[in-house]
Amino acid sequence: MNKDILICGVGGQGTVLASRIIAAAAMEEGSPVHSAETIGMAQRGGSVTSHVRVGGEAYSPMIPFGAADMILAFEPGEAVRNLRYLRQGGVAVVNTAVTKPVTESLKDTGYDGREMTEYLKGKCACIFVNAEEVCRPFGSTKFFNIIMLGVAAGSGCLGLSKETLLKQIEQYVPAKFLDANIRAFSAGIEIAAQANLKGE
Amino acid sequence: MKQYVMGNGAIALGALSAGVRLVAGYPGTPSSEIIETVSKYPHEGVHLEWSVNEKAALEVAVAAAYSGARAMVTMKQMGLNVASDPLMSVAYIGVRGGLVIVSADDPGPISSQTEQDTRRYADFCRIPVFDPASPEEAYQMIQDAFEYSEKYSTPVLFRPTTRVCHAYAAIETPESFTPGTCEGFERDTGRWVIFPRLSFMNHGKIEKRNVEIGKNFSSYRFNTVEGTGSGKAVVASGVSYNYVRECLKGQAGVRLIRVATAFPFPEDFMLKALEGVQEVLCVEELSPYIEEQILKTAGKHHLDIKVSGKLDGSVPHNGENGVELCSGILDKFLGIRTALAQTDISDAPALPVRPPVLCAGCPHRASFYAVKQAMKGQKAVFCGDIGCYTLGNAMPLDMVDTCLCMGAGITMAQGFSHTNDGLACFAFVGDSTFFASGVTGVINAVYNEADIILCVLDNSTTAMTGHQPHPGTGRNMMGNFVDKVSIEKVLEGVGVKKILTVDPLKLDEAVAAVKECAAEKGVRAIVFRSPCVAITKPSAKCAVDPAKCVNCKKCIREIGCPALIIADGRVTIDRNLCTGCGLCSCVCPVQAIGGEAK
């Protein structure tokens, strides 16, 4: 199996952990895996991406434009910025809640993400998730990355079993937050089920 | 044992597998995780250190190698400039134990000041260089590097690039590592003491030896030829080799030549690889090093061959290559189509711009703001330096007028003071940079009677590169608690008469300290001390009282903290980002911002 999964967002949203868990789950299922992350200065409030490449035919550490089977976008503007990575027929899971950069607050251009979600609808198969709403029962946005993983798993486009992913979540999250993370993962799966996606 | 690690981790584990006895370095993206990985794995019997700078790291390692131990030094490419003094000389002297200098290059540049090419240093110093294309290769190749270093008694450069350092892959390692032997240092002044006569002798020997290494490299396992096609060939090195392979998936037969050892150039290998080739395209990052070697080889052997690459404009000189760029270049050269169909986003709405900024609650923001307030309306120059605080240049702070290289802010402020009348000359330096290359600059200021205000932004860590400890933190990489080197005592010891220490989050006191120093002459220093927010737990959160807030947005305009946002037209504080530093409450003209009500 070859699968390319691009995770994008803004520094500090927990995208790196999501990519680690996907990579570990793919390894657990016996596939060769490669991944790459944004590290360093760009992490300070900048756009970040993680590239996860499952399968033996990946040479470049980064996914080529037009090759990603799935984009997990933690921010709507970042989904649009990285849309060129998505293959024809690929699926985007997109958080509709925006992270406003400082430049935006200074100029106040009214960026609220609606334009982005409208644009995305016309471009590819999407599952929209509003982080603020789905995180409310958890009292913190800390679990949002695991909710996104749940959506990805539930969509069936990840090519990984929910059980394997859950096993890796258990490995990677602190024990005291494990129950909340399991609930977050289940909530994500539920969102995907309701989205009733007609992707390829 | 299978391990999923970053390229830097693979380098670390490869060095441990090779029996490294001493590892030293200075943090710098993209190289920092090499030493951090060594520290995370069992490494009994290995001395591990963050040295004060790259020159110190290399000198420490040189002595280990003279003693017969295997030693590794790690740094980013500009760190090699700092270490170039010992590097040039040790290249003449040679080593006993293997000495590998890892210098990670940064095409782009993604987080560096320069796009320099470590392979040029190898040529300049006349020492071998290894250039891995992936983490898996890096793990193997670093072990080869130690072998070559010992076989030819020479220091060896190891040059990964950002995309290799930061890529993850699974590698197979031994269950445990055993440090190699160390025979101990043996006196031999004819060998270890560099004198003009010795350099003359060794220079001749080194050039002869390099011919031999070039021949040996011609059968090196990572110098490879794929595809049987004739007429045209593609030459690639480093991660570009994998970009080209990605593009050529499903294009059977294209001849692809990969050079993993740029210096000494494997000429025999290249001559054989180019048999039947009339046109060759060189795909490499940073400088056209291999392209130039092929041109040289073609001239020397009268080959009728057209060489393209950076020098004829086929490949850009600057920036990284990437699959998309390589795809376009290959399509043109080979007359094929390799690009995948992709979504057109030329009609996308305007995307938010996200330049990197100081974190919410970062004490550097408060330090810069205090200086800005204190110096309002006065002529001043603000010399910046290398670290998170370079981001003090961003709007609305706009407090960095110059940034050159590690430690330069302190010495440049002196140059400004000697040539600009009536200009208040400020130098901002972080704690780690102060120890790395700031202290000599302060001594220079005292001795040469400069008129500067030194602002040491002490957040008790090396924040930018991932929170490494340094001499001021009281911890070292051997896991020991050690005496903290006091910045104030260092300043006092070198003769700085005026030294104030303030908490930048107490804005009034910080502003008063700056004003006090600005009114005096000579070398004055202010230590702004407050820990990095990324390694401390937030005290509380701030909140805007909507009843008091007049929505003037002064807080946003003045300090630009990412936690200050506008939601539904009103200034709001993002609870997920706020650390409760309280700087915004100091700035608010109507006292509308306070601690959050529980």
PDB file of C-alpha atoms in Angstrom, chain A residues 88-154:
ATOM      1  CA  GLN A  88      -7.156  14.246  -7.944  1.00  0.00           C
ATOM      2  CA  GLY A  89      -9.863  12.492  -5.942  1.00  0.00           C
ATOM      3  CA  GLY A  90      -8.072  13.011  -2.633  1.00  0.00           C
ATOM      4  CA  VAL A  91      -9.839  14.058   0.556  1.00  0.00           C
ATOM      5  CA  ALA A  92      -9.301  17.059   2.854  1.00  0.00           C
ATOM      6  CA  VAL A  93     -10.262  17.064   6.531  1.00  0.00           C
ATOM      7  CA  VAL A  94     -10.429  20.734   7.489  1.00  0.00           C
ATOM      8  CA  ASN A  95     -10.811  22.646  10.748  1.00  0.00           C
ATOM      9  CA  THR A  96     -13.072  25.623  10.008  1.00  0.00           C
ATOM     10  CA  ALA A  97     -11.910  27.621  13.057  1.00  0.00           C
ATOM     11  CA  VAL A  98      -9.164  30.100  12.140  1.00  0.00           C
ATOM     12  CA  THR A  99      -5.893  30.907  13.849  1.00  0.00           C
ATOM     13  CA  LYS A 100      -5.326  34.601  13.262  1.00  0.00           C
ATOM     14  CA  PRO A 101      -1.752  35.690  12.685  1.00  0.00           C
ATOM     15  CA  VAL A 102      -0.493  38.850  14.410  1.00  0.00           C
ATOM     16  CA  THR A 103      -0.356  40.609  11.038  1.00  0.00           C
ATOM     17  CA  GLU A 104      -4.103  40.011  10.765  1.00  0.00           C
ATOM     18  CA  SER A 105      -4.840  41.561  14.163  1.00  0.00           C
ATOM     19  CA  LEU A 106      -2.718  44.596  13.267  1.00  0.00           C
ATOM     20  CA  LYS A 107      -4.541  45.249  10.002  1.00  0.00           C
ATOM     21  CA  ASP A 108      -7.855  43.637  10.919  1.00  0.00           C
ATOM     22  CA  THR A 109      -8.750  42.448   7.427  1.00  0.00           C
ATOM     23  CA  GLY A 110     -11.638  40.421   8.834  1.00  0.00           C
ATOM     24  CA  TYR A 111     -10.137  37.011   8.044  1.00  0.00           C
ATOM     25  CA  ASP A 112     -12.596  34.477   9.444  1.00  0.00           C
ATOM     26  CA  GLY A 113     -12.015  31.404   7.271  1.00  0.00           C
ATOM     27  CA  ARG A 114     -15.452  31.357   5.617  1.00  0.00           C
ATOM     28  CA  GLU A 115     -13.991  32.311   2.246  1.00  0.00           C
ATOM     29  CA  MET A 116     -11.543  29.438   2.612  1.00  0.00           C
ATOM     30  CA  THR A 117     -14.133  26.776   3.385  1.00  0.00           C
ATOM     31  CA  GLU A 118     -16.337  27.958   0.507  1.00  0.00           C
ATOM     32  CA  TYR A 119     -13.359  27.792  -1.831  1.00  0.00           C
ATOM     33  CA  LEU A 120     -12.388  24.310  -0.664  1.00  0.00           C
ATOM     34  CA  LYS A 121     -15.896  22.960  -1.259  1.00  0.00           C
ATOM     35  CA  GLY A 122     -15.530  23.703  -4.951  1.00  0.00           C
ATOM     36  CA  LYS A 123     -12.134  22.048  -5.204  1.00  0.00           C
ATOM     37  CA  CYS A 124     -12.176  18.671  -3.482  1.00  0.00           C
ATOM     38  CA  ALA A 125     -14.035  16.248  -1.235  1.00  0.00           C
ATOM     39  CA  CYS A 126     -13.959  17.788   2.254  1.00  0.00           C
ATOM     40  CA  ILE A 127     -14.920  16.879   5.789  1.00  0.00           C
ATOM     41  CA  PHE A 128     -15.272  20.038   7.878  1.00  0.00           C
ATOM     42  CA  VAL A 129     -14.686  20.050  11.614  1.00  0.00           C
ATOM     43  CA  ASN A 130     -15.026  23.095  13.838  1.00  0.00           C
ATOM     44  CA  ALA A 131     -12.366  22.805  16.524  1.00  0.00           C
ATOM     45  CA  GLU A 132     -14.111  25.186  18.927  1.00  0.00           C
ATOM     46  CA  GLU A 133     -17.338  23.185  18.832  1.00  0.00           C
ATOM     47  CA  VAL A 134     -15.863  19.700  18.954  1.00  0.00           C
ATOM     48  CA  CYS A 135     -13.396  20.598  21.707  1.00  0.00           C
ATOM     49  CA  ARG A 136     -16.027  22.192  23.966  1.00  0.00           C
ATOM     50  CA  PRO A 137     -16.925  18.928  25.768  1.00  0.00           C
ATOM     51  CA  PHE A 138     -13.218  18.440  26.493  1.00  0.00           C
ATOM     52  CA  GLY A 139     -12.711  21.918  27.959  1.00  0.00           C
ATOM     53  CA  SER A 140      -9.476  22.339  26.025  1.00  0.00           C
ATOM     54  CA  THR A 141      -8.258  22.472  22.438  1.00  0.00           C
ATOM     55  CA  LYS A 142      -5.378  20.205  23.481  1.00  0.00           C
ATOM     56  CA  PHE A 143      -7.214  17.117  22.229  1.00  0.00           C
ATOM     57  CA  PHE A 144      -8.008  18.516  18.811  1.00  0.00           C
ATOM     58  CA  ASN A 145      -5.150  16.686  17.085  1.00  0.00           C
ATOM     59  CA  ILE A 146      -6.524  13.344  18.276  1.00  0.00           C
ATOM     60  CA  ILE A 147     -10.046  14.314  17.178  1.00  0.00           C
ATOM     61  CA  MET A 148      -8.603  15.027  13.703  1.00  0.00           C
ATOM     62  CA  LEU A 149      -6.918  11.623  13.738  1.00  0.00           C
ATOM     63  CA  GLY A 150     -10.289  10.081  14.589  1.00  0.00           C
ATOM     64  CA  VAL A 151     -11.913  11.837  11.622  1.00  0.00           C
ATOM     65  CA  ALA A 152      -9.112  10.640   9.344  1.00  0.00           C
ATOM     66  CA  ALA A 153      -9.451   7.081  10.646  1.00  0.00           C
ATOM     67  CA  GLY A 154     -13.245   7.156  10.405  1.00  0.00           C
TER      68      GLY A 154
END
